[in-house]
Coordinates of C-alpha atoms and ligand atoms in Angstrom, one line a residue:
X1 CA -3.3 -0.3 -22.2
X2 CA -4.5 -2.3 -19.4
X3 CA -2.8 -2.1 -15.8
X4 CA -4.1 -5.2 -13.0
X5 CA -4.0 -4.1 -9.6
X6 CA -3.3 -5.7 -6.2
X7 CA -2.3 -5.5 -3.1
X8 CA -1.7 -7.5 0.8
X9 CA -0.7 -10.2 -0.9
X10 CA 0.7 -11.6 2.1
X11 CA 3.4 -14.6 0.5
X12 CA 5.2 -15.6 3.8
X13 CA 2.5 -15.7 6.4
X14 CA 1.8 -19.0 8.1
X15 CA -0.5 -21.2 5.8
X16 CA 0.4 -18.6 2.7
X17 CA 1.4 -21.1 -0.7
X18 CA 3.7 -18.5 -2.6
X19 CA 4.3 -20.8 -5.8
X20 CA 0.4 -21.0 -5.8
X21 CA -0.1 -17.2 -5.2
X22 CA 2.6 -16.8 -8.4
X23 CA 0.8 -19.1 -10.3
X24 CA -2.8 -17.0 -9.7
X25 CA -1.4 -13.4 -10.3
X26 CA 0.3 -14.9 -13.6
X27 CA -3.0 -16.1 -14.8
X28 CA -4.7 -13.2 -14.3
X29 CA -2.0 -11.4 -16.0
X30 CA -2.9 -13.6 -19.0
X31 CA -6.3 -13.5 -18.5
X32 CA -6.6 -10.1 -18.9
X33 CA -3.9 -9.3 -20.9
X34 CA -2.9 -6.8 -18.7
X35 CA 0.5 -4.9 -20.0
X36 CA 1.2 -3.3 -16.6
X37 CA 1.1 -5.2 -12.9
X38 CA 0.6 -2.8 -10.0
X39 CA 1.1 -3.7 -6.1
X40 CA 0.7 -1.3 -3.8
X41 CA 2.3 -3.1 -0.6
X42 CA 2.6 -5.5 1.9
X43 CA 3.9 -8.6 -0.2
X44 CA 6.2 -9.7 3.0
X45 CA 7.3 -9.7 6.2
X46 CA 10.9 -9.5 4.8
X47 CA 12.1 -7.2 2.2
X48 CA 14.3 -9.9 0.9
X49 CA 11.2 -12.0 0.2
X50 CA 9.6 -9.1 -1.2
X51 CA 12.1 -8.1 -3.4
X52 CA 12.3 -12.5 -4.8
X53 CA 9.0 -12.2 -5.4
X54 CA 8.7 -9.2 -7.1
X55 CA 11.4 -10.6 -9.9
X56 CA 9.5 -13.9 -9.7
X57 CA 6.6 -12.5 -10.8
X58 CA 8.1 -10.2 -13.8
X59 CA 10.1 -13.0 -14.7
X60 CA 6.9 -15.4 -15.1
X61 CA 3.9 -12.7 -16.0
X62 CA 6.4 -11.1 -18.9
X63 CA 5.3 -7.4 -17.8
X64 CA 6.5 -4.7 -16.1
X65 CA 5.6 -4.4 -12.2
X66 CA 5.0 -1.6 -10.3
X67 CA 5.5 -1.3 -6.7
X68 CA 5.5 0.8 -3.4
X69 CA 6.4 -1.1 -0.4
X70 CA 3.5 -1.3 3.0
X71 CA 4.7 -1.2 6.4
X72 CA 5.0 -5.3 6.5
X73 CA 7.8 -4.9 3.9
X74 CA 9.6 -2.8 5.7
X75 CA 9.4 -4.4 9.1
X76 CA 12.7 -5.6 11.3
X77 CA 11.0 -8.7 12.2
X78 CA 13.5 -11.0 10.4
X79 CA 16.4 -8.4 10.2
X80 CA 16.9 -7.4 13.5
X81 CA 20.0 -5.2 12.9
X82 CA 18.1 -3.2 10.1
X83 CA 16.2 0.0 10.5
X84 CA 13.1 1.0 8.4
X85 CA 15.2 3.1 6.3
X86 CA 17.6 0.3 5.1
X87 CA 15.2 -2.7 4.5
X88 CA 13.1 0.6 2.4
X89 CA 16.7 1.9 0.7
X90 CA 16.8 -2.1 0.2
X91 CA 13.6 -2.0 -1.7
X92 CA 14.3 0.4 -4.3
X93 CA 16.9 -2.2 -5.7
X94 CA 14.0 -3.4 -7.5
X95 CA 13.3 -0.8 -11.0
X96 CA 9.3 -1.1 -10.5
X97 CA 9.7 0.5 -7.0
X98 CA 8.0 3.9 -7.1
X99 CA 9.8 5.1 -4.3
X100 CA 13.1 5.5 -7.2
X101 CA 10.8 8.3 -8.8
X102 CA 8.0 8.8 -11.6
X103 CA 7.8 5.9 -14.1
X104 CA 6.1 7.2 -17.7
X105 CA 3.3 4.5 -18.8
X106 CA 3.0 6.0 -22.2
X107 CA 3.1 9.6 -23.7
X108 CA 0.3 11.2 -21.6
X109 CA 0.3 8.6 -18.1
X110 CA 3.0 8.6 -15.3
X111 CA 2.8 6.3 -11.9
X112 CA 3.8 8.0 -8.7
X113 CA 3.9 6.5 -5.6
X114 CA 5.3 5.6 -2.2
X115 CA 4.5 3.8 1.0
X116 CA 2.8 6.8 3.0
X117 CA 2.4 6.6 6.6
X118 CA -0.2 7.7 9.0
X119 CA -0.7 11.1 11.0
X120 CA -3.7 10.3 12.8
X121 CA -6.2 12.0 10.9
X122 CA -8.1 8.7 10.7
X123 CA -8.5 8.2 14.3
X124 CA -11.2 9.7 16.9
X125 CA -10.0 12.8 18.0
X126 CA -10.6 11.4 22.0
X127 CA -6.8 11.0 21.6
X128 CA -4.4 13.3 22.2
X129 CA -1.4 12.8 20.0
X130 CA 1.1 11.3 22.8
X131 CA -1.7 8.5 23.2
X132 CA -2.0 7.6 19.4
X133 CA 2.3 7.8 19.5
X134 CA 2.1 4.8 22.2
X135 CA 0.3 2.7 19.4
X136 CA -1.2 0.5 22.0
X137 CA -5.1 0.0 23.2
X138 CA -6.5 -2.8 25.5
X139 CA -2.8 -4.7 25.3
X140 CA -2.9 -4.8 22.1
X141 CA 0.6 -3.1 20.1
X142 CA -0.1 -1.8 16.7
X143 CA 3.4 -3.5 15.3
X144 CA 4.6 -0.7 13.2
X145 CA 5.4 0.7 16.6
X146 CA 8.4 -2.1 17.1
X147 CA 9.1 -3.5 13.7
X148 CA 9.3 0.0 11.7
X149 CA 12.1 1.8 13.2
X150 CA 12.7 4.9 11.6
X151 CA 14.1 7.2 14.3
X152 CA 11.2 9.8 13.2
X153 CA 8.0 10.7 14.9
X154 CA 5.4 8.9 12.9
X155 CA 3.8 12.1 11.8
X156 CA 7.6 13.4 10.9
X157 CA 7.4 10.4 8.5
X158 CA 3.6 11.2 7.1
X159 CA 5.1 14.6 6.2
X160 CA 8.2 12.8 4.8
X161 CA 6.3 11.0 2.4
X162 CA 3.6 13.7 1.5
X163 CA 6.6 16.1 0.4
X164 CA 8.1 13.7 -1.5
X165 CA 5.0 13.1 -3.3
X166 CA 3.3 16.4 -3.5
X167 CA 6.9 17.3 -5.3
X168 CA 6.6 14.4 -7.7
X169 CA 3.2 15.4 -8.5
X170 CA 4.0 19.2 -9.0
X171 CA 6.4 17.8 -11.5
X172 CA 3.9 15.9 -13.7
X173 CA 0.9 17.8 -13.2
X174 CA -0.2 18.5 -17.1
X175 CA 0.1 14.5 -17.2
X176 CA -2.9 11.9 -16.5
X177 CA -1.4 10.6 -13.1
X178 CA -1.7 7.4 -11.2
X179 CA -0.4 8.0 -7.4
X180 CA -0.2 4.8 -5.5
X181 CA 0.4 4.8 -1.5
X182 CA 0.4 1.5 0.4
X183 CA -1.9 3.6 3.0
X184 CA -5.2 5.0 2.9
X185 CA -5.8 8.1 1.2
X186 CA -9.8 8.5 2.3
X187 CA -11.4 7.9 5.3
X188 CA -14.0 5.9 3.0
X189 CA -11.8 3.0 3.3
X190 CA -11.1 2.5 7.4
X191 CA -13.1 0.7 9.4
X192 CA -16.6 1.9 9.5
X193 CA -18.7 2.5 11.5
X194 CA -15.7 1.8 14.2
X195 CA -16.0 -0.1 17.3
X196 CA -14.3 1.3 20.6
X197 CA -11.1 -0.5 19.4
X198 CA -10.9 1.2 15.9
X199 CA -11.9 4.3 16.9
X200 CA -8.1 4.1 17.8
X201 CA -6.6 2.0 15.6
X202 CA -7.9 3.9 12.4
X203 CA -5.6 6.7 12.9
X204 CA -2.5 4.2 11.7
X205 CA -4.1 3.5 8.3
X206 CA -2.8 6.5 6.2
X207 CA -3.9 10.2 6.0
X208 CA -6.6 12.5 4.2
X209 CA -3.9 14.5 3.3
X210 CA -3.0 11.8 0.6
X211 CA -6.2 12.6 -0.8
X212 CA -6.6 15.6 -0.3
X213 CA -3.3 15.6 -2.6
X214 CA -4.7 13.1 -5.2
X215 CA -7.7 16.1 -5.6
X216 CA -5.5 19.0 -5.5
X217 CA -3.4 17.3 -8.7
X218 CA -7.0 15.8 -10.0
X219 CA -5.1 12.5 -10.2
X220 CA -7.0 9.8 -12.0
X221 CA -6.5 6.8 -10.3
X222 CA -5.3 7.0 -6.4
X223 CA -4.5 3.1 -5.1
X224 CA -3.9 2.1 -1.8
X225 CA -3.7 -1.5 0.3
X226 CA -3.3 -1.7 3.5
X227 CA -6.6 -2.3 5.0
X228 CA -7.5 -5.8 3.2
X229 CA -10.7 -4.2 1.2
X230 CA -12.1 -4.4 -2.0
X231 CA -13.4 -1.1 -2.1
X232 CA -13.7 1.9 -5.0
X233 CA -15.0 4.9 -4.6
X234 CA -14.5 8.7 -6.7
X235 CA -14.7 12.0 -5.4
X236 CA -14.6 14.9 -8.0
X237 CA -12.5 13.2 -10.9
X238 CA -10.5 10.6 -8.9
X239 CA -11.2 7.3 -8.6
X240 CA -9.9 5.7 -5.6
X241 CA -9.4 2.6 -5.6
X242 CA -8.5 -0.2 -2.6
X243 CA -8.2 -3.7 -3.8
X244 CA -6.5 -5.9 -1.2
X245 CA -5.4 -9.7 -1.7
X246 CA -5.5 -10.5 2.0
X247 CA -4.6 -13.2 4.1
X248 CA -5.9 -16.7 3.4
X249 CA -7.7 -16.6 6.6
X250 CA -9.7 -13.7 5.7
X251 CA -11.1 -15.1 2.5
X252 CA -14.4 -16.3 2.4
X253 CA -15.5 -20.0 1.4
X254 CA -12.3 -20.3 -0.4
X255 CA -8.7 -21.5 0.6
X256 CA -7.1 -21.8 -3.2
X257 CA -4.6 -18.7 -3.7
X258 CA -5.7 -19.1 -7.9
X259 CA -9.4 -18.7 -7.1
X260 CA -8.8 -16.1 -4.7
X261 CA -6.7 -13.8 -7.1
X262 CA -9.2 -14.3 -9.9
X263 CA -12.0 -13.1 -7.6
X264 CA -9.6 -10.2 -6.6
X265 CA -7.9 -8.9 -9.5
X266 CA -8.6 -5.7 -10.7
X267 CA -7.8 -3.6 -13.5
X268 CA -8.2 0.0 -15.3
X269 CA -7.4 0.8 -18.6
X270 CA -5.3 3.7 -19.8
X271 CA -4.9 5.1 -23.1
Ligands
FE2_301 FE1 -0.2 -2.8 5.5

């Protein structure tokens, strides 16, 4: 069985064509005949978008989709009155969201997966905890500190997510597991080496605890977004695998949504 993977698609940014981008990941569906579409985050900046496009796509592509939500997803931007935990709750309406629990692939393979969030790990340790908390370096506001508003610490909500998933994956561990976070589970995939800036802004890009989960369960496959790589690497038996759409802007020599999925889409095969 083959599964495509993608992620940061980005469908409602200024200069994004979303009927194009549709058109492009149903192609490579077909293209590749893959039976199983997963997206590990950051398809909007509006859950309601998110959620349209998500059933847009299964209702073109004719597969299943898989899905955890990234911090853009979940963002207030264009629902003021909502916190993080409603536009995420909001999510789940849709069955391919991971966040509702394991899904079963086939007899022996099981998707688990959730958005994650960072606990500084990632980042220099020249900051003390209060200073990474502030989100902010040189003027510049990590967003997530305004638009997700969970009423948690953002290390309470790191540990949040890595219970909920270290549970899940107690609970399938004789099965061949995929885990998908929308953040980073190796360091492998920040920015490297880091300039002064990122030496800060790494540490809101996920957690090694992620993967040091993904080892401790020998998970297959561990997928992430987030970061707007391309990027695989495998430690031990897991692969780990970053494979980011991105925004328009960032591709290179290129501005058609079709060509740009092609070039992008990935995909593992399962038995
Ligand atoms: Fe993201």
């Amino acid at each position: 069985m083959k599964i495509g993977i993608l992620s940061d698609i980005h469908v409602d940014l200024e200069g994004s064509d979303p009927q194009r981008l549709l058109q492009g990941i149903v192609a490579a569906i077909k293209e590749h005949n893959v039976a199983i579409m997963i997206i590990a985050g950051d398809v909007a900046n509006d859950f309601e978008v998110t959620l349209r496009f998500l059933h847009q796509l299964e209702a073109a592509a004719g597969v299943r989709c898989l899905f955890v939500p990234g911090n853009h997803d979940i963002w207030n931007e264009k629902h003021p009155d909502k916190t993080a935990w409603q536009t995420y709750h909001g999510l789940a309406k849709f069955t391919g969201n991971l966040v509702r629990g394991p899904v079963e692939l086939t007899d022996q393979w099981v998707a688990i997966g959730d958005l994650g969030w960072y606990d500084y790990s990632f980042g220099s340790p020249d900051y003390t905890i209060a200073e990474y908390d502030r989100m902010e370096i040189n003027g510049r506001l990590w967003q997530d500190k305004i638009k997700a508003v969970w009423g948690k610490s953002t290390i309470e909500m790191h540990q949040y997510f890595y219970r909920k998933l270290e549970k899940q994956l107690d609970s399938c561990k004789h099965k061949s597991i995929i885990l998908v976070t929308h953040v980073l589970p190796v360091i492998d995939f920040t920015v490297q080496p880091p300039d002064k800036m990122w030496h800060y802004l790494n540490a809101f890009l996920g957690s090694q605890q992620y993967g040091e989960l993904a080892l401790k369960y020998a998970v297959k496959y561990s997928i992430s977004g987030h970061v707007h790589y391309r990027r695989q690497v495998k430690y031990e038996n897991t692969t780990f695998i970053c494979n980011c759409l991105n925004y328009a802007s960032q591709w290179i020599d290129n501005d058609d949504p079709v060509v740009e999925v092609k070039k992008a889409f990935k995909t593992i095969e399962i038995n």
